Amino acid sequence: MDDEFDVIVIGGGGAGLAAAVSAAEDGASVLLFESERELGGSTQLSAGLFTAAGTSVQRALGIEDSAEKFFQHYMDLNQWVLRPGLVHTFCEQAAPTLEWLIGLGVEIPAVESGNAHQPGLARAGVEDVWRAHVPKDQGYGLVQALDRARRTHGVDVVLNTRVEELLVAGGRVAGVVADGIEMRGGAVVVASGGFAQDPTFVDRYFPAARAAGESLFVVAAPGSRGDHLRFGAGVGAALAGHGWGLLMPTVYFQRYHHWQSGFPPASRLYVNQEGRRFMDEDAPYAVSTGILDRQGGYGWMIFDEKARVGLPAGYTDWTPDRVAEEVAAGRTACAATWDELAAAIAVPAPALKASVDRWNAQLPAGADDDFRRHLSLAAKHSDTHLEPITEGPFYAAKILPAELVCTHTGLEIDSNTAVLDATGRPVPGLFAAGEAGGGVLGLRYVGGGNAVANALTMGRIAGRAAAAESHSRTKAQGN
Ligand SMILES: Cc1cc2nc3c(=O)[nH]c(=O)nc-3n(C[C@H](O)[C@H](O)[C@H](O)COP(=O)(O)OP(=O)(O)OC[C@H]3O[C@@H](n4cnc5c(N)ncnc54)[C@H](O)[C@@H]3O)c2cc1C
């Protein structure tokens, strides 16, 4: 039976849209299924930070960089447990993908950006050169540009339709089943995102997230139900990335991503269960969760009354009233003296007092000899002189890795995004990208923006690869 489309794409987030557009650019007829009422997935919710090396934006700012440097950094941060060939392809293709996006209308001004919300080039904190590209209108801007391109190419989209299973015929993936209807395609790209919204999969593939207990909250898009794992199980696909994902440290009462929740006071310090300060409070995501893990999984965020009343209104979690509510409920410790606060959180009072004294001696003067936080503040274009923590009452709220952003266990892919089976051979007709494709996202988030870069870069490769496979199959059939 003839294929109805050359390429069928499952999922209309970053990876799926990039795959659909690149397949269409290569002359393929493409159909894209999206389970939700609108396109975008987690990509649309994201800040859109895109890590890439050797880009026109970097060059315009006089930054010398290369895919080789990026590769070395990426592998080192991930302790070389990822497959170098795959990661090398990613690092090499990230910059051309960024240029492709700019060509499709994504705007990334060649200016230094102070944070994930200011378009330009930002520093995430763990890299040797600035690589975090922040697009105008963030993840939404990326999705809009790709959606315009897919309309230009006449790519059909079926919204509100969750693909149920892969269609297998003649020893290959030959299409999909959605709404009980079979749709045949020359090749299929799985780009259905991660599994953060499925507690059973989180337990199985990212159990570290469970350590947050009641404090765990998920910011990934609702469609992140792990359908790639179900599809993969049906065709014997191997998995990569077991046990990894991105958890961000937050106080126990936060329930939303910081856009909604607001930000904790700048004048805050974190102490461990011994009452000792243990980290740069603005440490990058790539390392902050690991640092907390080493302290028994949590620490205490310490701030004073001046910091609490200075919080701006209008957010859901970080407001003066919300903190007061948590205190009234007995969940955030509050005390008139450091001795009482130390007793309330069961840390040694002399250590807590020494930590606060040292912080007050250094940070208000704009220097942090111990943890070098002034560098993180400067990179964010924030004032490096922080208010002293001296005005009681004093507060202590538990901080722990509790915000689940994305998951990394995906269908194992090769450098061409072909899905591999347990023997390491490609499953004919099947490609995967984004969080659904495993092997690029590792144990460390490589800041800033390796998840968006992964989705769009590997998605673009997947679209081309699927189009090529479909065309060669059509040729072989003599059609
Ligand atoms: C709040 C937030 C901020 C973030 N900020 C950044 C950042 O700045 N930089 C960075 O690198 N990373 C960031 N991330 C992570 C990053 O956005 C994601 O890892 C990445 O965008 C995932 O892209 P994707 O295409 O794999 O998945 P998604 O964008 O989630 O797309 C998957 C799509 O598939 C659909 N789908 C699922 N199952 C089916 C099915 N069976 N049939 C049809 N459709 C289906 C979903 O509804 C969804 O639309 C952030 C994530 C969040 C949630």
PDB file of C-alpha atoms in Angstrom, residues 17-281:
ATOM      1  CA  LEU A  17       8.471  21.431  14.292  1.00  0.00           C
ATOM      2  CA  ALA A  18      12.167  21.496  13.378  1.00  0.00           C
ATOM      3  CA  ALA A  19      11.844  17.976  11.937  1.00  0.00           C
ATOM      4  CA  ALA A  20       8.699  18.832   9.980  1.00  0.00           C
ATOM      5  CA  VAL A  21      10.201  21.992   8.484  1.00  0.00           C
ATOM      6  CA  SER A  22      13.544  20.425   7.566  1.00  0.00           C
ATOM      7  CA  ALA A  23      11.861  17.372   6.004  1.00  0.00           C
ATOM      8  CA  ALA A  24       9.619  19.675   3.984  1.00  0.00           C
ATOM      9  CA  GLU A  25      12.631  21.762   2.921  1.00  0.00           C
ATOM     10  CA  ASP A  26      14.053  18.534   1.491  1.00  0.00           C
ATOM     11  CA  GLY A  27      10.929  17.996  -0.557  1.00  0.00           C
ATOM     12  CA  ALA A  28       9.059  15.562   1.684  1.00  0.00           C
ATOM     13  CA  SER A  29       5.319  15.609   2.231  1.00  0.00           C
ATOM     14  CA  VAL A  30       4.874  15.836   5.992  1.00  0.00           C
ATOM     15  CA  LEU A  31       2.052  15.292   8.452  1.00  0.00           C
ATOM     16  CA  LEU A  32       2.490  16.341  12.081  1.00  0.00           C
ATOM     17  CA  PHE A  33       0.326  15.152  14.978  1.00  0.00           C
ATOM     18  CA  GLU A  34       0.059  17.207  18.172  1.00  0.00           C
ATOM     19  CA  SER A  35      -1.838  15.819  21.148  1.00  0.00           C
ATOM     20  CA  GLU A  36      -2.721  19.205  22.642  1.00  0.00           C
ATOM     21  CA  ARG A  37      -4.924  22.006  21.386  1.00  0.00           C
ATOM     22  CA  GLU A  38      -1.935  24.105  20.352  1.00  0.00           C
ATOM     23  CA  LEU A  39       1.607  23.571  19.118  1.00  0.00           C
ATOM     24  CA  GLY A  40       4.637  24.356  21.254  1.00  0.00           C
ATOM     25  CA  GLY A  41       5.016  21.855  24.120  1.00  0.00           C
ATOM     26  CA  SER A  42       7.711  22.611  26.680  1.00  0.00           C
ATOM     27  CA  THR A  43       9.644  24.488  23.997  1.00  0.00           C
ATOM     28  CA  GLN A  44       6.973  27.169  23.966  1.00  0.00           C
ATOM     29  CA  LEU A  45       7.079  27.455  27.779  1.00  0.00           C
ATOM     30  CA  SER A  46      10.857  27.699  27.856  1.00  0.00           C
ATOM     31  CA  ALA A  47      13.093  30.718  28.005  1.00  0.00           C
ATOM     32  CA  GLY A  48      14.370  29.507  24.649  1.00  0.00           C
ATOM     33  CA  LEU A  49      18.010  29.601  25.728  1.00  0.00           C
ATOM     34  CA  PHE A  50      19.983  27.862  23.010  1.00  0.00           C
ATOM     35  CA  THR A  51      23.587  26.830  23.581  1.00  0.00           C
ATOM     36  CA  ALA A  52      25.767  26.835  20.475  1.00  0.00           C
ATOM     37  CA  ALA A  53      29.375  27.543  19.549  1.00  0.00           C
ATOM     38  CA  GLY A  54      30.871  29.506  16.654  1.00  0.00           C
ATOM     39  CA  THR A  55      27.722  31.494  15.862  1.00  0.00           C
ATOM     40  CA  SER A  56      27.324  34.833  14.080  1.00  0.00           C
ATOM     41  CA  VAL A  57      26.047  36.306  17.366  1.00  0.00           C
ATOM     42  CA  GLN A  58      29.229  35.301  19.181  1.00  0.00           C
ATOM     43  CA  ARG A  59      31.398  36.559  16.344  1.00  0.00           C
ATOM     44  CA  ALA A  60      29.645  39.939  16.350  1.00  0.00           C
ATOM     45  CA  LEU A  61      30.520  40.210  20.037  1.00  0.00           C
ATOM     46  CA  GLY A  62      34.144  39.271  19.378  1.00  0.00           C
ATOM     47  CA  ILE A  63      33.843  35.863  21.046  1.00  0.00           C
ATOM     48  CA  GLU A  64      36.017  33.161  19.547  1.00  0.00           C
ATOM     49  CA  ASP A  65      34.482  29.751  19.888  1.00  0.00           C
ATOM     50  CA  SER A  66      34.282  26.451  18.055  1.00  0.00           C
ATOM     51  CA  ALA A  67      32.336  23.214  17.969  1.00  0.00           C
ATOM     52  CA  GLU A  68      35.478  21.414  19.199  1.00  0.00           C
ATOM     53  CA  LYS A  69      35.686  23.577  22.348  1.00  0.00           C
ATOM     54  CA  PHE A  70      31.987  23.130  22.933  1.00  0.00           C
ATOM     55  CA  PHE A  71      32.329  19.348  22.510  1.00  0.00           C
ATOM     56  CA  GLN A  72      35.182  19.136  25.012  1.00  0.00           C
ATOM     57  CA  HIS A  73      33.222  21.197  27.546  1.00  0.00           C
ATOM     58  CA  TYR A  74      30.032  19.174  26.993  1.00  0.00           C
ATOM     59  CA  MET A  75      31.791  15.843  27.424  1.00  0.00           C
ATOM     60  CA  ASP A  76      33.819  16.982  30.449  1.00  0.00           C
ATOM     61  CA  LEU A  77      30.749  18.286  32.254  1.00  0.00           C
ATOM     62  CA  ASN A  78      29.035  14.967  31.542  1.00  0.00           C
ATOM     63  CA  GLN A  79      32.084  13.016  32.704  1.00  0.00           C
ATOM     64  CA  TRP A  80      32.460  11.383  29.270  1.00  0.00           C
ATOM     65  CA  VAL A  81      29.623   8.948  29.885  1.00  0.00           C
ATOM     66  CA  LEU A  82      27.829  10.055  26.695  1.00  0.00           C
ATOM     67  CA  ARG A  83      28.633   8.669  23.226  1.00  0.00           C
ATOM     68  CA  PRO A  84      31.206  11.056  21.769  1.00  0.00           C
ATOM     69  CA  GLY A  85      30.088  10.564  18.149  1.00  0.00           C
ATOM     70  CA  LEU A  86      26.529  11.611  18.863  1.00  0.00           C
ATOM     71  CA  VAL A  87      27.531  14.533  21.067  1.00  0.00           C
ATOM     72  CA  HIS A  88      30.052  15.681  18.471  1.00  0.00           C
ATOM     73  CA  THR A  89      27.338  15.801  15.830  1.00  0.00           C
ATOM     74  CA  PHE A  90      25.159  17.810  18.198  1.00  0.00           C
ATOM     75  CA  CYS A  91      27.945  20.278  19.010  1.00  0.00           C
ATOM     76  CA  GLU A  92      28.835  20.644  15.339  1.00  0.00           C
ATOM     77  CA  GLN A  93      25.256  21.144  14.170  1.00  0.00           C
ATOM     78  CA  ALA A  94      24.026  23.447  16.949  1.00  0.00           C
ATOM     79  CA  ALA A  95      25.487  26.606  15.359  1.00  0.00           C
ATOM     80  CA  PRO A  96      24.208  25.878  11.807  1.00  0.00           C
ATOM     81  CA  THR A  97      20.808  25.168  13.353  1.00  0.00           C
ATOM     82  CA  LEU A  98      20.865  28.493  15.166  1.00  0.00           C
ATOM     83  CA  GLU A  99      21.742  30.270  11.902  1.00  0.00           C
ATOM     84  CA  TRP A 100      18.902  28.391  10.196  1.00  0.00           C
ATOM     85  CA  LEU A 101      16.507  29.642  12.879  1.00  0.00           C
ATOM     86  CA  ILE A 102      17.773  33.197  12.429  1.00  0.00           C
ATOM     87  CA  GLY A 103      17.103  32.742   8.709  1.00  0.00           C
ATOM     88  CA  LEU A 104      13.543  31.683   9.584  1.00  0.00           C
ATOM     89  CA  GLY A 105      13.030  34.938  11.469  1.00  0.00           C
ATOM     90  CA  VAL A 106      14.226  34.222  15.021  1.00  0.00           C
ATOM     91  CA  GLU A 107      15.808  37.365  16.453  1.00  0.00           C
ATOM     92  CA  ILE A 108      18.903  37.128  18.646  1.00  0.00           C
ATOM     93  CA  PRO A 109      20.527  40.535  18.943  1.00  0.00           C
ATOM     94  CA  ALA A 110      24.309  40.679  19.218  1.00  0.00           C
ATOM     95  CA  VAL A 111      24.321  42.216  22.693  1.00  0.00           C
ATOM     96  CA  GLU A 112      25.319  40.875  26.075  1.00  0.00           C
ATOM     97  CA  SER A 113      22.299  39.612  27.961  1.00  0.00           C
ATOM     98  CA  GLY A 114      22.145  39.682  31.746  1.00  0.00           C
ATOM     99  CA  ASN A 115      19.627  36.908  32.153  1.00  0.00           C
ATOM    100  CA  ALA A 116      17.467  34.297  30.500  1.00  0.00           C
ATOM    101  CA  HIS A 117      14.783  36.859  29.712  1.00  0.00           C
ATOM    102  CA  GLN A 118      16.821  39.470  27.938  1.00  0.00           C
ATOM    103  CA  PRO A 119      17.460  38.736  24.238  1.00  0.00           C
ATOM    104  CA  GLY A 120      21.134  38.439  23.362  1.00  0.00           C
ATOM    105  CA  LEU A 121      24.049  36.299  24.453  1.00  0.00           C
ATOM    106  CA  ALA A 122      24.197  35.260  28.118  1.00  0.00           C
ATOM    107  CA  ARG A 123      26.610  33.409  30.355  1.00  0.00           C
ATOM    108  CA  ALA A 124      25.189  30.387  32.127  1.00  0.00           C
ATOM    109  CA  GLY A 125      28.111  30.128  34.505  1.00  0.00           C
ATOM    110  CA  VAL A 126      29.850  26.843  33.854  1.00  0.00           C
ATOM    111  CA  GLU A 127      31.172  27.451  30.367  1.00  0.00           C
ATOM    112  CA  ASP A 128      34.514  29.011  29.422  1.00  0.00           C
ATOM    113  CA  VAL A 129      32.948  31.346  26.854  1.00  0.00           C
ATOM    114  CA  TRP A 130      29.479  32.853  26.547  1.00  0.00           C
ATOM    115  CA  ARG A 131      27.232  30.438  24.636  1.00  0.00           C
ATOM    116  CA  ALA A 132      23.677  30.950  25.882  1.00  0.00           C
ATOM    117  CA  HIS A 133      21.705  32.496  23.023  1.00  0.00           C
ATOM    118  CA  VAL A 134      18.470  34.108  24.245  1.00  0.00           C
ATOM    119  CA  PRO A 135      15.950  34.678  21.433  1.00  0.00           C
ATOM    120  CA  LYS A 136      13.472  37.533  21.351  1.00  0.00           C
ATOM    121  CA  ASP A 137      10.125  36.280  22.710  1.00  0.00           C
ATOM    122  CA  GLN A 138      11.966  33.295  24.129  1.00  0.00           C
ATOM    123  CA  GLY A 139      10.581  29.782  23.489  1.00  0.00           C
ATOM    124  CA  TYR A 140       7.397  31.283  22.098  1.00  0.00           C
ATOM    125  CA  GLY A 141       9.478  33.183  19.527  1.00  0.00           C
ATOM    126  CA  LEU A 142      11.189  29.965  18.408  1.00  0.00           C
ATOM    127  CA  VAL A 143       7.881  28.129  18.023  1.00  0.00           C
ATOM    128  CA  GLN A 144       6.299  31.026  16.117  1.00  0.00           C
ATOM    129  CA  ALA A 145       9.164  31.164  13.606  1.00  0.00           C
ATOM    130  CA  LEU A 146       9.023  27.401  13.028  1.00  0.00           C
ATOM    131  CA  ASP A 147       5.249  27.443  12.742  1.00  0.00           C
ATOM    132  CA  ARG A 148       5.437  30.172  10.081  1.00  0.00           C
ATOM    133  CA  ALA A 149       7.984  28.078   8.168  1.00  0.00           C
ATOM    134  CA  ARG A 150       5.872  24.942   8.329  1.00  0.00           C
ATOM    135  CA  ARG A 151       2.872  26.881   6.986  1.00  0.00           C
ATOM    136  CA  THR A 152       5.018  28.225   4.135  1.00  0.00           C
ATOM    137  CA  HIS A 153       5.974  24.655   3.268  1.00  0.00           C
ATOM    138  CA  GLY A 154       2.387  23.435   3.495  1.00  0.00           C
ATOM    139  CA  VAL A 155       3.059  20.971   6.309  1.00  0.00           C
ATOM    140  CA  ASP A 156      -0.269  19.639   7.586  1.00  0.00           C
ATOM    141  CA  VAL A 157      -0.867  19.672  11.325  1.00  0.00           C
ATOM    142  CA  VAL A 158      -3.488  17.648  13.168  1.00  0.00           C
ATOM    143  CA  LEU A 159      -4.063  19.185  16.601  1.00  0.00           C
ATOM    144  CA  ASN A 160      -5.751  17.615  19.599  1.00  0.00           C
ATOM    145  CA  THR A 161      -4.807  14.150  18.382  1.00  0.00           C
ATOM    146  CA  ARG A 162      -2.574  11.906  20.450  1.00  0.00           C
ATOM    147  CA  VAL A 163      -0.779   9.234  18.470  1.00  0.00           C
ATOM    148  CA  GLU A 164      -1.537   5.918  20.154  1.00  0.00           C
ATOM    149  CA  GLU A 165       0.959   3.558  18.613  1.00  0.00           C
ATOM    150  CA  LEU A 166       3.395   2.980  15.808  1.00  0.00           C
ATOM    151  CA  LEU A 167       2.283   1.004  12.803  1.00  0.00           C
ATOM    152  CA  VAL A 168       4.694  -1.803  11.973  1.00  0.00           C
ATOM    153  CA  ALA A 169       4.561  -3.537   8.590  1.00  0.00           C
ATOM    154  CA  GLY A 170       7.094  -5.442   6.522  1.00  0.00           C
ATOM    155  CA  GLY A 171       9.728  -5.323   9.256  1.00  0.00           C
ATOM    156  CA  ARG A 172       9.709  -1.546   9.534  1.00  0.00           C
ATOM    157  CA  VAL A 173       7.861   1.323  11.152  1.00  0.00           C
ATOM    158  CA  ALA A 174       5.361   2.193   8.472  1.00  0.00           C
ATOM    159  CA  GLY A 175       3.186   4.844  10.068  1.00  0.00           C
ATOM    160  CA  VAL A 176       1.129   5.611  13.147  1.00  0.00           C
ATOM    161  CA  VAL A 177      -2.266   4.954  14.668  1.00  0.00           C
ATOM    162  CA  ALA A 178      -4.177   7.977  15.971  1.00  0.00           C
ATOM    163  CA  ASP A 179      -7.859   8.115  16.929  1.00  0.00           C
ATOM    164  CA  GLY A 180      -8.013   4.471  15.873  1.00  0.00           C
ATOM    165  CA  ILE A 181      -7.076   5.412  12.308  1.00  0.00           C
ATOM    166  CA  GLU A 182      -3.981   4.089  10.572  1.00  0.00           C
ATOM    167  CA  MET A 183      -1.860   6.648   8.735  1.00  0.00           C
ATOM    168  CA  ARG A 184       1.012   5.339   6.617  1.00  0.00           C
ATOM    169  CA  GLY A 185       4.309   7.167   6.222  1.00  0.00           C
ATOM    170  CA  GLY A 186       7.703   6.426   4.663  1.00  0.00           C
ATOM    171  CA  ALA A 187       9.407   7.313   7.944  1.00  0.00           C
ATOM    172  CA  VAL A 188       8.259   8.381  11.403  1.00  0.00           C
ATOM    173  CA  VAL A 189       9.897  10.910  13.733  1.00  0.00           C
ATOM    174  CA  VAL A 190       9.092  10.565  17.428  1.00  0.00           C
ATOM    175  CA  ALA A 191       9.283  14.055  18.922  1.00  0.00           C
ATOM    176  CA  SER A 192       6.753  13.674  21.713  1.00  0.00           C
ATOM    177  CA  GLY A 193       8.889  15.278  24.448  1.00  0.00           C
ATOM    178  CA  GLY A 194       9.660  13.839  27.868  1.00  0.00           C
ATOM    179  CA  PHE A 195       7.785  12.083  30.678  1.00  0.00           C
ATOM    180  CA  ALA A 196       7.839  14.617  33.515  1.00  0.00           C
ATOM    181  CA  GLN A 197       4.028  14.562  33.779  1.00  0.00           C
ATOM    182  CA  ASP A 198       3.829  10.782  34.220  1.00  0.00           C
ATOM    183  CA  PRO A 199       4.589   9.854  37.868  1.00  0.00           C
ATOM    184  CA  THR A 200       5.082   6.162  37.050  1.00  0.00           C
ATOM    185  CA  PHE A 201       7.744   6.909  34.463  1.00  0.00           C
ATOM    186  CA  VAL A 202       9.371   9.458  36.794  1.00  0.00           C
ATOM    187  CA  ASP A 203       9.599   6.740  39.460  1.00  0.00           C
ATOM    188  CA  ARG A 204      11.135   4.320  37.000  1.00  0.00           C
ATOM    189  CA  TYR A 205      13.456   6.493  34.953  1.00  0.00           C
ATOM    190  CA  PHE A 206      14.211   9.538  37.120  1.00  0.00           C
ATOM    191  CA  PRO A 207      13.720   8.377  40.718  1.00  0.00           C
ATOM    192  CA  ALA A 208      15.995  11.153  42.056  1.00  0.00           C
ATOM    193  CA  ALA A 209      13.086  13.536  41.507  1.00  0.00           C
ATOM    194  CA  ARG A 210      11.051  11.628  44.100  1.00  0.00           C
ATOM    195  CA  ALA A 211      13.446  12.691  46.848  1.00  0.00           C
ATOM    196  CA  ALA A 212      11.681  16.061  46.839  1.00  0.00           C
ATOM    197  CA  GLY A 213       8.538  14.347  48.182  1.00  0.00           C
ATOM    198  CA  GLU A 214       5.572  16.709  48.540  1.00  0.00           C
ATOM    199  CA  SER A 215       7.672  19.632  47.328  1.00  0.00           C
ATOM    200  CA  LEU A 216       8.140  18.185  43.834  1.00  0.00           C
ATOM    201  CA  PHE A 217       6.400  20.204  41.119  1.00  0.00           C
ATOM    202  CA  VAL A 218       6.494  19.818  37.360  1.00  0.00           C
ATOM    203  CA  VAL A 219       6.811  22.745  34.953  1.00  0.00           C
ATOM    204  CA  ALA A 220       7.110  20.675  31.751  1.00  0.00           C
ATOM    205  CA  ALA A 221       4.217  20.906  29.279  1.00  0.00           C
ATOM    206  CA  PRO A 222       1.102  18.769  29.877  1.00  0.00           C
ATOM    207  CA  GLY A 223       1.892  16.595  26.844  1.00  0.00           C
ATOM    208  CA  SER A 224       5.092  15.306  28.499  1.00  0.00           C
ATOM    209  CA  ARG A 225       3.545  11.906  29.191  1.00  0.00           C
ATOM    210  CA  GLY A 226       6.372   9.667  28.049  1.00  0.00           C
ATOM    211  CA  ASP A 227       4.664   8.313  24.929  1.00  0.00           C
ATOM    212  CA  HIS A 228       8.082   7.784  23.346  1.00  0.00           C
ATOM    213  CA  LEU A 229       8.726   5.101  25.976  1.00  0.00           C
ATOM    214  CA  ARG A 230       5.478   3.365  25.077  1.00  0.00           C
ATOM    215  CA  PHE A 231       6.257   3.558  21.344  1.00  0.00           C
ATOM    216  CA  GLY A 232       9.801   2.317  21.934  1.00  0.00           C
ATOM    217  CA  ALA A 233       8.635  -0.665  23.968  1.00  0.00           C
ATOM    218  CA  GLY A 234       6.410  -1.693  21.043  1.00  0.00           C
ATOM    219  CA  VAL A 235       9.326  -1.924  18.589  1.00  0.00           C
ATOM    220  CA  GLY A 236      12.147  -3.109  20.845  1.00  0.00           C
ATOM    221  CA  ALA A 237      13.968   0.240  20.958  1.00  0.00           C
ATOM    222  CA  ALA A 238      16.890   0.661  23.351  1.00  0.00           C
ATOM    223  CA  LEU A 239      16.838   3.530  25.856  1.00  0.00           C
ATOM    224  CA  ALA A 240      19.533   6.014  26.825  1.00  0.00           C
ATOM    225  CA  GLY A 241      19.714   8.525  29.657  1.00  0.00           C
ATOM    226  CA  HIS A 242      18.283   6.416  32.489  1.00  0.00           C
ATOM    227  CA  GLY A 243      18.269   8.305  35.795  1.00  0.00           C
ATOM    228  CA  TRP A 244      18.863  11.761  34.341  1.00  0.00           C
ATOM    229  CA  GLY A 245      16.815  14.905  34.009  1.00  0.00           C
ATOM    230  CA  LEU A 246      16.827  18.532  35.062  1.00  0.00           C
ATOM    231  CA  LEU A 247      15.719  19.305  38.605  1.00  0.00           C
ATOM    232  CA  MET A 248      16.184  22.858  39.788  1.00  0.00           C
ATOM    233  CA  PRO A 249      16.629  23.874  43.426  1.00  0.00           C
ATOM    234  CA  THR A 250      13.746  25.868  44.891  1.00  0.00           C
ATOM    235  CA  VAL A 251      12.342  26.483  48.349  1.00  0.00           C
ATOM    236  CA  TYR A 252       9.867  23.832  49.448  1.00  0.00           C
ATOM    237  CA  PHE A 253       6.816  26.127  48.983  1.00  0.00           C
ATOM    238  CA  GLN A 254       7.457  27.178  45.406  1.00  0.00           C
ATOM    239  CA  ARG A 255       4.949  25.730  42.943  1.00  0.00           C
ATOM    240  CA  TYR A 256       5.651  27.496  39.663  1.00  0.00           C
ATOM    241  CA  HIS A 257       8.557  28.370  37.389  1.00  0.00           C
ATOM    242  CA  HIS A 258      10.111  31.669  38.462  1.00  0.00           C
ATOM    243  CA  TRP A 259       8.240  33.648  35.799  1.00  0.00           C
ATOM    244  CA  GLN A 260       5.124  33.120  37.875  1.00  0.00           C
ATOM    245  CA  SER A 261       6.528  32.353  41.287  1.00  0.00           C
ATOM    246  CA  GLY A 262       8.845  35.356  41.463  1.00  0.00           C
ATOM    247  CA  PHE A 263      12.391  35.352  42.782  1.00  0.00           C
ATOM    248  CA  PRO A 264      13.769  34.857  46.288  1.00  0.00           C
ATOM    249  CA  PRO A 265      15.496  37.889  47.808  1.00  0.00           C
ATOM    250  CA  ALA A 266      18.955  38.603  46.423  1.00  0.00           C
ATOM    251  CA  SER A 267      20.251  39.018  49.992  1.00  0.00           C
ATOM    252  CA  ARG A 268      20.026  35.410  51.077  1.00  0.00           C
ATOM    253  CA  LEU A 269      22.504  32.767  52.050  1.00  0.00           C
ATOM    254  CA  TYR A 270      22.283  29.003  52.026  1.00  0.00           C
ATOM    255  CA  VAL A 271      23.566  26.938  54.937  1.00  0.00           C
ATOM    256  CA  ASN A 272      23.783  23.176  55.310  1.00  0.00           C
ATOM    257  CA  GLN A 273      22.740  20.977  58.227  1.00  0.00           C
ATOM    258  CA  GLU A 274      25.920  22.011  60.039  1.00  0.00           C
ATOM    259  CA  GLY A 275      24.955  25.676  59.761  1.00  0.00           C
ATOM    260  CA  ARG A 276      27.796  26.325  57.295  1.00  0.00           C
ATOM    261  CA  ARG A 277      27.424  28.246  54.034  1.00  0.00           C
ATOM    262  CA  PHE A 278      28.168  25.798  51.204  1.00  0.00           C
ATOM    263  CA  MET A 279      27.519  27.345  47.791  1.00  0.00           C
ATOM    264  CA  ASP A 280      27.170  30.382  45.556  1.00  0.00           C
ATOM    265  CA  GLU A 281      23.445  31.030  45.932  1.00  0.00           C
TER     266      GLU A 281
END
